[in-house]
Protein backbone atom coordinates (compact mmCIF):
# COMPACT_ATOMS: atom_id res chain seq x y z
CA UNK A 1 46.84 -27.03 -31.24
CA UNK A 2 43.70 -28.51 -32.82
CA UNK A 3 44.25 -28.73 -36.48
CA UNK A 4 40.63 -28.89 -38.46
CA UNK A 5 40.06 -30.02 -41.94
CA UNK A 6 36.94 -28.88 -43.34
CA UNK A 7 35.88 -30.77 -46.36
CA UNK A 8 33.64 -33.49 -48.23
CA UNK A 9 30.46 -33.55 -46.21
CA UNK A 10 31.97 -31.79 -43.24
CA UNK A 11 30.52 -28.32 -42.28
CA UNK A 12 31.82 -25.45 -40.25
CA UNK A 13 28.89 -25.98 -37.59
CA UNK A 14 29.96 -28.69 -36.79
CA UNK A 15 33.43 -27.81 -35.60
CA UNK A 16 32.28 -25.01 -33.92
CA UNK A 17 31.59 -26.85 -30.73
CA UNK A 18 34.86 -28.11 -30.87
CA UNK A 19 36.30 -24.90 -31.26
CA UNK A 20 34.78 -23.76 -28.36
CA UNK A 21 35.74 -26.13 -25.78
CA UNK A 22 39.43 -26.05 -27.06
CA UNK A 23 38.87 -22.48 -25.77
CA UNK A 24 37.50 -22.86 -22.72
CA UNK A 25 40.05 -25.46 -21.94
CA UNK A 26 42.59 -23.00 -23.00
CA UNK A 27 41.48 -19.94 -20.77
CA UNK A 28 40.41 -22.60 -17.68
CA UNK A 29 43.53 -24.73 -17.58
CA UNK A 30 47.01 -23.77 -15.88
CA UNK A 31 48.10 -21.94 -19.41
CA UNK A 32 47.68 -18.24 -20.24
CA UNK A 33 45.22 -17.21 -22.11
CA UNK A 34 46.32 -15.48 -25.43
CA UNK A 35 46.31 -11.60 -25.24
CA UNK A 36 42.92 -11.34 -27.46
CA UNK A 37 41.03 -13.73 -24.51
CA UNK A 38 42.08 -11.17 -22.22
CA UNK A 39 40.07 -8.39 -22.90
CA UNK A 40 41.70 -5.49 -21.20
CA UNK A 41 42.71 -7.61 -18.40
CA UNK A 42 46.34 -7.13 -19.87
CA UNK A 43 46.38 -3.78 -19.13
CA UNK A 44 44.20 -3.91 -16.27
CA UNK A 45 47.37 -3.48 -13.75
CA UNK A 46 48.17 0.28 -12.16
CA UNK A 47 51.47 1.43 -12.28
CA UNK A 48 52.97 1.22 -8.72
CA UNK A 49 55.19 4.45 -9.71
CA UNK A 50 54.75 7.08 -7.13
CA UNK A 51 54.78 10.78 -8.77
CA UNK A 52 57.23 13.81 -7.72
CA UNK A 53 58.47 16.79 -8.50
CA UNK A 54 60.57 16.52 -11.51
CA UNK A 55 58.11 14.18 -13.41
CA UNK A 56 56.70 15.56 -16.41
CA UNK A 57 52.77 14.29 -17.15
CA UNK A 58 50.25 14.69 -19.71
CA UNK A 59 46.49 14.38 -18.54
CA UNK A 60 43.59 14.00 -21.44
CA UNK A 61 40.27 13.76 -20.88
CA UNK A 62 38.50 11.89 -23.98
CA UNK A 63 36.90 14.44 -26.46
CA UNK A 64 37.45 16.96 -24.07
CA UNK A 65 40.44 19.50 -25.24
CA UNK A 66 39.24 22.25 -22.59
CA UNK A 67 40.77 20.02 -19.73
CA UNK A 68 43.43 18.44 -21.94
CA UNK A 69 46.93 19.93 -19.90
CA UNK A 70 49.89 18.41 -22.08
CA UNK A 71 53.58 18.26 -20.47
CA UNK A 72 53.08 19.51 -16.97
CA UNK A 73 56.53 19.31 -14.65
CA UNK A 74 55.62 18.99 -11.11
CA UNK A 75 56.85 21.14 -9.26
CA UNK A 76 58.37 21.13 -5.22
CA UNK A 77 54.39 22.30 -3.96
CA UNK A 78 53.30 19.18 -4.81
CA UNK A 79 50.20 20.43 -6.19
CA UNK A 80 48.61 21.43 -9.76
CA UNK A 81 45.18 23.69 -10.34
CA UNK A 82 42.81 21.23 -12.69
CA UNK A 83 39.78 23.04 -14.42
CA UNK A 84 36.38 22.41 -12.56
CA UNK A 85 38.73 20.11 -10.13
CA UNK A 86 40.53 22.55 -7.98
CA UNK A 87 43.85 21.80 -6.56
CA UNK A 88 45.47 18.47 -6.78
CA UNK A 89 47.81 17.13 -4.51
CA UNK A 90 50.02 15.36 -6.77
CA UNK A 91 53.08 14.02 -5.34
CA UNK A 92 53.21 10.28 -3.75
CA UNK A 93 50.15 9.52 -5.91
CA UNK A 94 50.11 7.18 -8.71
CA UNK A 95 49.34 7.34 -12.41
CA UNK A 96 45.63 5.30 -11.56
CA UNK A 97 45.07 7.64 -8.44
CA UNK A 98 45.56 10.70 -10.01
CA UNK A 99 42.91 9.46 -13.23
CA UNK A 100 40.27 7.98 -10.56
CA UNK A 101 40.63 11.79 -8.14
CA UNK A 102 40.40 14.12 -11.53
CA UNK A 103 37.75 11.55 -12.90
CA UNK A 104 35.24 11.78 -9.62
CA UNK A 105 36.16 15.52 -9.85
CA UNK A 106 34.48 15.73 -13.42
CA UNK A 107 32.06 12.85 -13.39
CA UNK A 108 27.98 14.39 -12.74
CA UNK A 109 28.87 18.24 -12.33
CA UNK A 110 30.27 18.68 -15.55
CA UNK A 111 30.94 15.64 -17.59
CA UNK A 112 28.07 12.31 -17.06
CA UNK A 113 31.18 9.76 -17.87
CA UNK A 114 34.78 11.54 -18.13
CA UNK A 115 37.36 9.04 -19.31
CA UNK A 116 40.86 10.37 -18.26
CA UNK A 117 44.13 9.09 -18.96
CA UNK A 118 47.36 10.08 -17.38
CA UNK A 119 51.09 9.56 -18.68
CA UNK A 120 54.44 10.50 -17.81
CA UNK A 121 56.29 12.00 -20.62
CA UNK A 122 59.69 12.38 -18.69
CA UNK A 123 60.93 10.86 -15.60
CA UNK A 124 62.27 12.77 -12.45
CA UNK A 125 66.10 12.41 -12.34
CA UNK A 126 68.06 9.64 -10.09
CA UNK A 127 72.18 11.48 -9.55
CA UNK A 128 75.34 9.46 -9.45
CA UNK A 129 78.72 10.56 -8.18
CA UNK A 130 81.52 9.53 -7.33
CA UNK A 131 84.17 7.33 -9.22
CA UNK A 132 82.25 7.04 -12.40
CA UNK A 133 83.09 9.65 -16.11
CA UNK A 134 80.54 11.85 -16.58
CA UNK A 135 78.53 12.45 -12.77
CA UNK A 136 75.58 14.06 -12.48
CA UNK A 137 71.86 14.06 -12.58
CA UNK A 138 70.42 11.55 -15.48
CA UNK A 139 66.48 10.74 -16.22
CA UNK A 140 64.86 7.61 -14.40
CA UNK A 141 64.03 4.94 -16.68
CA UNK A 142 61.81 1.92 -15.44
CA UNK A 143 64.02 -0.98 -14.64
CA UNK A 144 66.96 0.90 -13.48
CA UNK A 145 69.95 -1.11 -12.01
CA UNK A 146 73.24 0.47 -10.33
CA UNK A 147 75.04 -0.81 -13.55
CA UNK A 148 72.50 0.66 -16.05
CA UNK A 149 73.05 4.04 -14.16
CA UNK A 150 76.50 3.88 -14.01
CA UNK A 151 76.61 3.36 -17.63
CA UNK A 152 74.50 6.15 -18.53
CA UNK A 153 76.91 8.35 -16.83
CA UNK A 154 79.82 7.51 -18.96
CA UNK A 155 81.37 3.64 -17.26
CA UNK A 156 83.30 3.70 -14.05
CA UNK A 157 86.32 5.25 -13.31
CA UNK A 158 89.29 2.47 -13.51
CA UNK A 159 89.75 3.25 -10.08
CA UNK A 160 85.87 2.79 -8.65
CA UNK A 161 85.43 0.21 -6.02
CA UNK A 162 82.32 -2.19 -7.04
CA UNK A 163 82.06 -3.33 -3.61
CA UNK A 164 81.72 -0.03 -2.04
CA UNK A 165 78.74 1.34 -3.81
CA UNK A 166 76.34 3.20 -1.66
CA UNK A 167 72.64 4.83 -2.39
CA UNK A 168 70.50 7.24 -0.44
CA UNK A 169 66.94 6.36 -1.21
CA UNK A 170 64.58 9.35 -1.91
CA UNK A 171 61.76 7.93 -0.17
CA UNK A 172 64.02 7.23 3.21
CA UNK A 173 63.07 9.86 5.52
CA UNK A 174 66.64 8.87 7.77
CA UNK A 175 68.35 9.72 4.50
CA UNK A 176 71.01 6.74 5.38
CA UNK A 177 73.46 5.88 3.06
CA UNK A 178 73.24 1.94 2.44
CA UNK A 179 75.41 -0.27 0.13
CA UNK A 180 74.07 -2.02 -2.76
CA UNK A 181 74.86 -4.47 -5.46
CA UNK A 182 75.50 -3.79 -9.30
CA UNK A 183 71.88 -5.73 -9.78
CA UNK A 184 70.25 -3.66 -6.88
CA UNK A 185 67.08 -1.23 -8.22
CA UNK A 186 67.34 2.34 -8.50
CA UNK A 187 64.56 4.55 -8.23
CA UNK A 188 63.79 8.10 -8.67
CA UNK A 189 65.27 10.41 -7.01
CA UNK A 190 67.63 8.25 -5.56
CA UNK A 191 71.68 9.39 -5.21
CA UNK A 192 74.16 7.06 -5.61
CA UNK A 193 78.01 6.67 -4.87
CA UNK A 194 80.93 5.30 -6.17
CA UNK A 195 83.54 5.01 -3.92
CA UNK A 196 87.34 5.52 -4.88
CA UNK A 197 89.43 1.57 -4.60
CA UNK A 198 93.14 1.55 -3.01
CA UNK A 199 93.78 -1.06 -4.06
């Protein structure tokens, strides 16, 4: 950190320079730059989570409440009806897809710069069954582990196997049943299994 004393005959012009270069240095060198050098570049990534039917979304459009649609659950069709849009194909598209294809819908016919923003105010379930207290369907949260869902529905069973754990993926079009660790990732939609121990 550059520590600057400003007194006597010194001036604030003439640390500026100074200031400045510690900056650059800052931003150019292997560190990262502090979140108020990045701009929006923080939030610049899209989310990589795929939409289905279960998830519940919000879209806005910015000073626009006609084509504001708050808490929308998708449904199995895949699709919603957007005003001056048409039909959207929803499902399998991202949060950033979905605002750039309602966006281009908008932008010149009816609004000259539309600035949409889509969220996800509930999560499609993941289900757990098997040797665990309270089975059933639970809401997705990001980060999900087999352990984290397990312990949403209630613990495991004192008889539950943790080596013979087994989830069917939602995306897998095979639908195969695979095993996976207490650390593995859970997604939406996905079922898992907790197998009974003999021993």
């Amino acid at each position: 950190m550059l520590n600057i004393l400003v007194g006597g005959s010194r001036t604030l012009s003439r640390w500026v320079p100074l200031v400045a270069l510690a900056v650059a240095l800052t931003l150019g060198g292997g560190s990262v730059a502090p979140a108020w050098a990045q701009g929006t570049a923080i939030n610049s990534g899209l989310s990589s989570y795929a939409l289905g039917a279960g998830d519940v979304i919000s879209i806005r459009v910015l000073g626009e409440d006609d084509f504001t649609k708050e808490k929308i659950r998708l449904t199995d069709a895949g699709t919603i009806f957007f005003p001056s849009v048409g039909e959207i194909r929803i499902n399998g598209t991202t949060l950033g897809e979905l605002e750039r294809i309602i966006t281009n819908g908008l932008r010149g016919r009816i609004l000259v710069n539309p600035r949409v923003s889509v969220e996800i105010n509930e999560y499609r379930p993941f289900f757990i069954t098997g040797m665990v207290k309270n089975p059933g369907s639970f809401a997705y949260q990001p980060g999900l582990t087999v352990r984290k869902a397990a312990s949403l529905a209630g613990g495991f069973e004192e008889r539950a196997s943790l080596k013979k754990i087994f989830v069917i993926r939602e995306r897998d079009t095979t639908q195969t049943s695979k095993r996976v660790e207490l650390d593995s990732s859970i997604g939406p939609g996905d079922l898992i299994t907790v197998e009974e121990s003999f021993f």
